[in-house]
Amino acid sequence: MSRPRIVIVGAGFAGYRTARTLSRLTRHQADITLLNPTDYFLYLPLLPQVAAGILEPRRVSVSLSGTLPHVRLVLGEADGIDLDGHTVHYTGPEGEEGTLPFDRLVLAAGSVNKLLPVPGVAEHAHGFRGLPEALYLRDHVTRQVELAAAAKDRAECAARCTFVVVGAGYTGTEVAAHGAMHTDAQVRRHPMRTGMRPRWMLLDVAPRVLPEMDERLSRTAERVLRQRGVDVRMGTSVKEATHDGVLLTDGSTVDTRTLVWCVGVRPDPLVESLGLPLERGRLLVDSHLRVPGRPEVFACGDVAAVPDLNQPGQYTPMTAQHAWRHGKVCAQNVAASLGVGRRRAYRHRDMGFVVDLGGAKAAANPLGLPMSGPAAGAVTRGYHLAAMPGNRVRVAADWLLDAVLPRQAVQLGLVRSWSVPLESASPEVARVPGRPERARQAGTGTGERDAVDPGAERAGEERSEEQPAGSPSRGRPSGEPAKNQPGGEPAKNQPHAEPREEQPHGSRSGSTRASGTPRRAAETAGPPARGTRKPRKTSGTSGATRSATPAAPSGPTRSADGPADPGPEPPADQPPPGPDIAPGPVKRTDGRAAEGDS
């Protein structure tokens, strides 16, 4: 008799805990497969410290194969689930397709950045859901301070060293707190000739910082932020974002090159394609984390609307703390469905929250006891060390080195602006030319993470000081105008856009998948080329859509509406030379999803 097959989609807090607990409970009596785009579990609460240069990226990345020895790891992104056929269709990191059959399915795909219909935000801001965004933000902030120090014009210096963070929840508060310390240390060692200092702004429509937490902790966090010079503005948000700054809802304008979008998260769009009942974008499950009517399907984490038994009529919020506990209960119930142990309902007890404010400062209320100052800082770091499933010694060593040695403020240039767009179905993976993008319909939602979210920049921010606005971008193929500059080509996924027929395009299909049918985008990711034509999408009777991409002929190519482009084109699998240029506006829909902090 064959062993039951268990497929877990996603290796976040919920998916990782499910896989680890199931491996222990089944004792090799089941085949457990974990499908995830990366080969590591990311400990999100420490991501702001990566952006601030305190921790190295691998410190918050726990190896899946190293810590889950009895679990089969499959690298890829689920782009279609056939519930009736009991199969999961996925696309691998190099474009290969595969299918995973299952007897039990656990959906733990997590969440992605939340978007709001604010003009310019999708083009000029970045989120903070993965390592690529954290690494990009660290390079970007360092670069802006260095460019500001070299600038002779005070207005340009002020704009480059102004950093705007939208969202005063866990993520935005931690990003602003750590960012202010990081830039102050950088300027302290290399003062600006104009005598100016970095300025951080924290905006939110809420009446106070950390509105989800106890009011005493909120006051503590705001006091620490203001002591560090952070301009905290409650009841204010962004009305419009442009290349040169942001227009706020109070009517004021702020010149800046950095917009960090930390307003929250929404459930992964994968669950929207299943045709199952949803609660504000989350999959409805019972108290045993099982999908009603589908006894073989379980869901946990940010994609699941789990009933809160302590507050009837409500659902557990989208936090890392709940996702971690969901994973354990989900594994126990999956094992019970296979005849191992007994199932149990999910019931939680609030253990409190911790918010790391950098240095020795923090705000915490463990077991309901409000704390601040160095004591809260010790409790916060102790909690993170205890909660991490690995790398504890390395993290503690980095903390010790940061306390006795100055931080290294250097640009590695590993992540470019266009590779981490705000609207992405896979924020944990940087967009790379030549790799297909997952085709999911992106909707908007509300919510936020349990401990973090940042990233941001303007398209064309690295345009040289001597280059006038509207002129072709330096190093751009065929002299393509920078995004949002006069004379620029239409952005991808916008009406009348004309991508080149002969070159694969990196846009993601925005159409909706049919319920339960596999699908992937055959287009490759990367910056758009001038005069290119987007391949025509064709849809079959099964509802799965694919993109046809003709082969590229040699020699100069001719656009659909202009003369042949002079000069050779860059290789299709390489990013364009020159500065970071965002790929342009990304098509989005405005459906709302769930609130939360995950």
PDB file of C-alpha atoms in Angstrom, residues 342-515:
ATOM      1  CA  ARG A 342      -6.418  13.233  17.509  1.00  0.00           C
ATOM      2  CA  ARG A 343      -7.529  16.448  15.888  1.00  0.00           C
ATOM      3  CA  ARG A 344      -7.903  19.658  17.848  1.00  0.00           C
ATOM      4  CA  ALA A 345      -9.487  23.059  17.351  1.00  0.00           C
ATOM      5  CA  TYR A 346      -7.354  26.175  17.115  1.00  0.00           C
ATOM      6  CA  ARG A 347      -7.549  28.273  20.251  1.00  0.00           C
ATOM      7  CA  HIS A 348      -4.932  30.833  21.161  1.00  0.00           C
ATOM      8  CA  ARG A 349      -3.796  32.811  24.162  1.00  0.00           C
ATOM      9  CA  ASP A 350      -2.372  36.277  23.597  1.00  0.00           C
ATOM     10  CA  MET A 351       1.284  36.226  24.592  1.00  0.00           C
ATOM     11  CA  GLY A 352       1.860  39.922  23.904  1.00  0.00           C
ATOM     12  CA  PHE A 353       3.832  41.773  21.257  1.00  0.00           C
ATOM     13  CA  VAL A 354       7.351  43.108  20.830  1.00  0.00           C
ATOM     14  CA  VAL A 355       8.527  45.961  18.602  1.00  0.00           C
ATOM     15  CA  ASP A 356      12.262  46.474  18.101  1.00  0.00           C
ATOM     16  CA  LEU A 357      13.083  50.188  17.888  1.00  0.00           C
ATOM     17  CA  GLY A 358      16.815  49.774  17.367  1.00  0.00           C
ATOM     18  CA  GLY A 359      19.742  49.962  19.745  1.00  0.00           C
ATOM     19  CA  ALA A 360      18.660  49.188  23.285  1.00  0.00           C
ATOM     20  CA  LYS A 361      15.161  50.586  22.744  1.00  0.00           C
ATOM     21  CA  ALA A 362      11.981  48.574  22.230  1.00  0.00           C
ATOM     22  CA  ALA A 363       8.310  48.461  23.161  1.00  0.00           C
ATOM     23  CA  ALA A 364       6.907  45.211  24.491  1.00  0.00           C
ATOM     24  CA  ASN A 365       4.062  43.811  26.568  1.00  0.00           C
ATOM     25  CA  PRO A 366       4.949  40.157  27.300  1.00  0.00           C
ATOM     26  CA  LEU A 367       2.008  38.439  28.986  1.00  0.00           C
ATOM     27  CA  GLY A 368       0.264  41.821  29.137  1.00  0.00           C
ATOM     28  CA  LEU A 369       3.056  43.569  31.082  1.00  0.00           C
ATOM     29  CA  PRO A 370       3.991  46.879  29.342  1.00  0.00           C
ATOM     30  CA  MET A 371       7.729  47.472  29.125  1.00  0.00           C
ATOM     31  CA  SER A 372      10.029  50.048  27.548  1.00  0.00           C
ATOM     32  CA  GLY A 373      13.689  51.011  27.434  1.00  0.00           C
ATOM     33  CA  PRO A 374      16.624  48.567  27.751  1.00  0.00           C
ATOM     34  CA  ALA A 375      14.483  46.005  29.592  1.00  0.00           C
ATOM     35  CA  ALA A 376      12.062  45.848  26.679  1.00  0.00           C
ATOM     36  CA  GLY A 377      15.010  45.657  24.296  1.00  0.00           C
ATOM     37  CA  ALA A 378      16.412  42.634  26.135  1.00  0.00           C
ATOM     38  CA  VAL A 379      13.002  40.925  26.175  1.00  0.00           C
ATOM     39  CA  THR A 380      12.495  41.633  22.471  1.00  0.00           C
ATOM     40  CA  ARG A 381      15.815  40.191  21.380  1.00  0.00           C
ATOM     41  CA  GLY A 382      15.434  37.251  23.714  1.00  0.00           C
ATOM     42  CA  TYR A 383      12.034  36.514  22.224  1.00  0.00           C
ATOM     43  CA  HIS A 384      13.391  36.592  18.679  1.00  0.00           C
ATOM     44  CA  LEU A 385      16.261  34.265  19.547  1.00  0.00           C
ATOM     45  CA  ALA A 386      13.856  31.816  21.160  1.00  0.00           C
ATOM     46  CA  ALA A 387      11.386  31.976  18.259  1.00  0.00           C
ATOM     47  CA  MET A 388      13.920  31.482  15.470  1.00  0.00           C
ATOM     48  CA  PRO A 389      14.180  27.855  14.304  1.00  0.00           C
ATOM     49  CA  GLY A 390      17.886  28.269  13.514  1.00  0.00           C
ATOM     50  CA  ASN A 391      20.874  30.638  13.179  1.00  0.00           C
ATOM     51  CA  ARG A 392      20.572  31.808  16.800  1.00  0.00           C
ATOM     52  CA  VAL A 393      24.315  31.931  17.449  1.00  0.00           C
ATOM     53  CA  ARG A 394      24.991  33.818  14.221  1.00  0.00           C
ATOM     54  CA  VAL A 395      22.272  36.363  14.968  1.00  0.00           C
ATOM     55  CA  ALA A 396      23.589  36.907  18.500  1.00  0.00           C
ATOM     56  CA  ALA A 397      27.114  37.299  17.115  1.00  0.00           C
ATOM     57  CA  ASP A 398      25.963  39.967  14.645  1.00  0.00           C
ATOM     58  CA  TRP A 399      24.233  41.836  17.468  1.00  0.00           C
ATOM     59  CA  LEU A 400      27.424  41.750  19.501  1.00  0.00           C
ATOM     60  CA  LEU A 401      29.549  42.988  16.592  1.00  0.00           C
ATOM     61  CA  ASP A 402      27.080  45.781  15.889  1.00  0.00           C
ATOM     62  CA  ALA A 403      27.376  46.913  19.504  1.00  0.00           C
ATOM     63  CA  VAL A 404      31.187  47.233  19.397  1.00  0.00           C
ATOM     64  CA  LEU A 405      31.988  47.977  15.726  1.00  0.00           C
ATOM     65  CA  PRO A 406      30.681  50.614  13.271  1.00  0.00           C
ATOM     66  CA  ARG A 407      28.342  49.428  10.539  1.00  0.00           C
ATOM     67  CA  GLN A 408      29.534  49.063   6.962  1.00  0.00           C
ATOM     68  CA  ALA A 409      27.643  51.496   4.745  1.00  0.00           C
ATOM     69  CA  VAL A 410      28.378  50.196   1.251  1.00  0.00           C
ATOM     70  CA  GLN A 411      26.298  49.550  -1.852  1.00  0.00           C
ATOM     71  CA  LEU A 412      26.418  45.995  -3.151  1.00  0.00           C
ATOM     72  CA  GLY A 413      24.170  46.682  -6.126  1.00  0.00           C
ATOM     73  CA  LEU A 414      22.790  43.134  -6.133  1.00  0.00           C
ATOM     74  CA  VAL A 415      19.107  44.136  -6.384  1.00  0.00           C
ATOM     75  CA  ARG A 416      17.943  46.719  -8.884  1.00  0.00           C
ATOM     76  CA  SER A 417      14.869  48.912  -8.681  1.00  0.00           C
ATOM     77  CA  TRP A 418      12.919  47.202 -11.478  1.00  0.00           C
ATOM     78  CA  SER A 419      13.452  43.751  -9.948  1.00  0.00           C
ATOM     79  CA  VAL A 420      11.433  44.534  -6.790  1.00  0.00           C
ATOM     80  CA  PRO A 421       8.195  46.202  -7.937  1.00  0.00           C
ATOM     81  CA  LEU A 422       5.652  47.034  -5.271  1.00  0.00           C
ATOM     82  CA  GLU A 423       2.990  44.996  -7.040  1.00  0.00           C
ATOM     83  CA  SER A 424       4.295  41.446  -7.139  1.00  0.00           C
ATOM     84  CA  ALA A 425       2.746  38.046  -6.521  1.00  0.00           C
ATOM     85  CA  SER A 426       6.161  36.854  -5.294  1.00  0.00           C
ATOM     86  CA  PRO A 427       7.836  39.543  -3.165  1.00  0.00           C
ATOM     87  CA  GLU A 428      10.219  36.940  -1.771  1.00  0.00           C
ATOM     88  CA  VAL A 429      11.825  36.507  -5.209  1.00  0.00           C
ATOM     89  CA  ALA A 430      13.550  39.291  -7.131  1.00  0.00           C
ATOM     90  CA  ARG A 431      12.378  39.690 -10.726  1.00  0.00           C
ATOM     91  CA  VAL A 432      15.085  38.338 -13.041  1.00  0.00           C
ATOM     92  CA  PRO A 433      15.214  38.558 -16.860  1.00  0.00           C
ATOM     93  CA  GLY A 434      14.590  35.197 -18.455  1.00  0.00           C
ATOM     94  CA  ARG A 435      12.497  33.759 -15.630  1.00  0.00           C
ATOM     95  CA  PRO A 436       8.724  33.451 -16.054  1.00  0.00           C
ATOM     96  CA  GLU A 437       6.599  35.427 -13.639  1.00  0.00           C
ATOM     97  CA  ARG A 438       3.712  33.815 -11.848  1.00  0.00           C
ATOM     98  CA  ALA A 439       0.415  34.890 -13.376  1.00  0.00           C
ATOM     99  CA  ARG A 440      -1.906  35.915 -10.575  1.00  0.00           C
ATOM    100  CA  GLN A 441      -4.523  38.559 -10.438  1.00  0.00           C
ATOM    101  CA  ALA A 442      -3.474  41.212  -7.962  1.00  0.00           C
ATOM    102  CA  GLY A 443      -6.133  42.874  -5.868  1.00  0.00           C
ATOM    103  CA  THR A 444      -5.903  45.414  -3.120  1.00  0.00           C
ATOM    104  CA  GLY A 445      -6.532  44.690   0.473  1.00  0.00           C
ATOM    105  CA  THR A 446      -6.008  45.895   3.951  1.00  0.00           C
ATOM    106  CA  GLY A 447      -3.759  44.611   6.617  1.00  0.00           C
ATOM    107  CA  GLU A 448      -0.238  44.557   7.858  1.00  0.00           C
ATOM    108  CA  ARG A 449       2.479  42.243   9.043  1.00  0.00           C
ATOM    109  CA  ASP A 450       3.374  41.153  12.527  1.00  0.00           C
ATOM    110  CA  ALA A 451       6.755  42.746  12.444  1.00  0.00           C
ATOM    111  CA  VAL A 452       7.787  44.377   9.188  1.00  0.00           C
ATOM    112  CA  ASP A 453       7.399  45.749   5.623  1.00  0.00           C
ATOM    113  CA  PRO A 454       9.605  48.457   3.640  1.00  0.00           C
ATOM    114  CA  GLY A 455      11.349  49.372   0.390  1.00  0.00           C
ATOM    115  CA  ALA A 456      11.086  52.334  -1.983  1.00  0.00           C
ATOM    116  CA  GLU A 457      12.481  54.456  -4.721  1.00  0.00           C
ATOM    117  CA  ARG A 458      11.770  56.492  -7.775  1.00  0.00           C
ATOM    118  CA  ALA A 459      12.200  55.327 -11.332  1.00  0.00           C
ATOM    119  CA  GLY A 460      15.231  57.035 -12.799  1.00  0.00           C
ATOM    120  CA  GLU A 461      16.565  58.122  -9.412  1.00  0.00           C
ATOM    121  CA  GLU A 462      20.125  57.455 -10.502  1.00  0.00           C
ATOM    122  CA  ARG A 463      19.817  59.811 -13.453  1.00  0.00           C
ATOM    123  CA  SER A 464      23.035  61.855 -13.519  1.00  0.00           C
ATOM    124  CA  GLU A 465      22.909  65.360 -12.074  1.00  0.00           C
ATOM    125  CA  GLU A 466      23.826  66.870 -15.417  1.00  0.00           C
ATOM    126  CA  GLN A 467      21.090  65.034 -17.303  1.00  0.00           C
ATOM    127  CA  PRO A 468      17.971  67.176 -17.809  1.00  0.00           C
ATOM    128  CA  ALA A 469      14.578  65.774 -17.012  1.00  0.00           C
ATOM    129  CA  GLY A 470      12.909  64.183 -19.978  1.00  0.00           C
ATOM    130  CA  SER A 471      16.126  63.298 -21.794  1.00  0.00           C
ATOM    131  CA  PRO A 472      16.919  59.683 -22.643  1.00  0.00           C
ATOM    132  CA  SER A 473      18.208  57.678 -19.706  1.00  0.00           C
ATOM    133  CA  ARG A 474      21.924  57.042 -19.603  1.00  0.00           C
ATOM    134  CA  GLY A 475      22.806  53.499 -20.566  1.00  0.00           C
ATOM    135  CA  ARG A 476      19.275  52.687 -21.682  1.00  0.00           C
ATOM    136  CA  PRO A 477      18.971  50.544 -24.836  1.00  0.00           C
ATOM    137  CA  SER A 478      18.307  52.642 -27.959  1.00  0.00           C
ATOM    138  CA  GLY A 479      18.075  55.762 -25.833  1.00  0.00           C
ATOM    139  CA  GLU A 480      14.808  54.771 -24.205  1.00  0.00           C
ATOM    140  CA  PRO A 481      13.309  57.642 -22.213  1.00  0.00           C
ATOM    141  CA  ALA A 482      13.092  57.131 -18.484  1.00  0.00           C
ATOM    142  CA  LYS A 483       9.743  56.121 -17.035  1.00  0.00           C
ATOM    143  CA  ASN A 484       7.363  59.005 -16.355  1.00  0.00           C
ATOM    144  CA  GLN A 485       9.479  61.376 -18.459  1.00  0.00           C
ATOM    145  CA  PRO A 486       8.050  63.265 -21.452  1.00  0.00           C
ATOM    146  CA  GLY A 487       8.253  61.225 -24.600  1.00  0.00           C
ATOM    147  CA  GLY A 488       8.466  57.929 -22.778  1.00  0.00           C
ATOM    148  CA  GLU A 489       6.957  54.817 -24.244  1.00  0.00           C
ATOM    149  CA  PRO A 490       3.723  53.434 -22.748  1.00  0.00           C
ATOM    150  CA  ALA A 491       4.329  51.296 -19.711  1.00  0.00           C
ATOM    151  CA  LYS A 492       3.858  47.554 -19.821  1.00  0.00           C
ATOM    152  CA  ASN A 493       0.406  46.229 -19.036  1.00  0.00           C
ATOM    153  CA  GLN A 494      -1.054  49.585 -20.015  1.00  0.00           C
ATOM    154  CA  PRO A 495      -3.345  50.223 -23.000  1.00  0.00           C
ATOM    155  CA  HIS A 496      -1.514  50.746 -26.302  1.00  0.00           C
ATOM    156  CA  ALA A 497       1.772  49.415 -24.953  1.00  0.00           C
ATOM    157  CA  GLU A 498       3.861  48.030 -27.811  1.00  0.00           C
ATOM    158  CA  PRO A 499       6.485  45.515 -26.597  1.00  0.00           C
ATOM    159  CA  ARG A 500       8.774  44.140 -29.292  1.00  0.00           C
ATOM    160  CA  GLU A 501       7.605  40.983 -31.026  1.00  0.00           C
ATOM    161  CA  GLU A 502      11.071  39.505 -31.306  1.00  0.00           C
ATOM    162  CA  GLN A 503      12.070  39.879 -27.678  1.00  0.00           C
ATOM    163  CA  PRO A 504      10.458  38.089 -24.700  1.00  0.00           C
ATOM    164  CA  HIS A 505       8.806  40.520 -22.366  1.00  0.00           C
ATOM    165  CA  GLY A 506       8.916  40.385 -18.591  1.00  0.00           C
ATOM    166  CA  SER A 507       5.377  41.402 -17.744  1.00  0.00           C
ATOM    167  CA  ARG A 508       3.043  39.250 -15.750  1.00  0.00           C
ATOM    168  CA  SER A 509      -0.327  38.330 -17.132  1.00  0.00           C
ATOM    169  CA  GLY A 510      -3.093  40.097 -15.293  1.00  0.00           C
ATOM    170  CA  SER A 511      -6.024  37.942 -16.295  1.00  0.00           C
ATOM    171  CA  THR A 512      -7.810  35.687 -13.870  1.00  0.00           C
ATOM    172  CA  ARG A 513      -7.271  31.942 -13.826  1.00  0.00           C
ATOM    173  CA  ALA A 514     -10.178  29.588 -14.102  1.00  0.00           C
ATOM    174  CA  SER A 515     -11.071  27.857 -10.885  1.00  0.00           C
TER     175      SER A 515
END
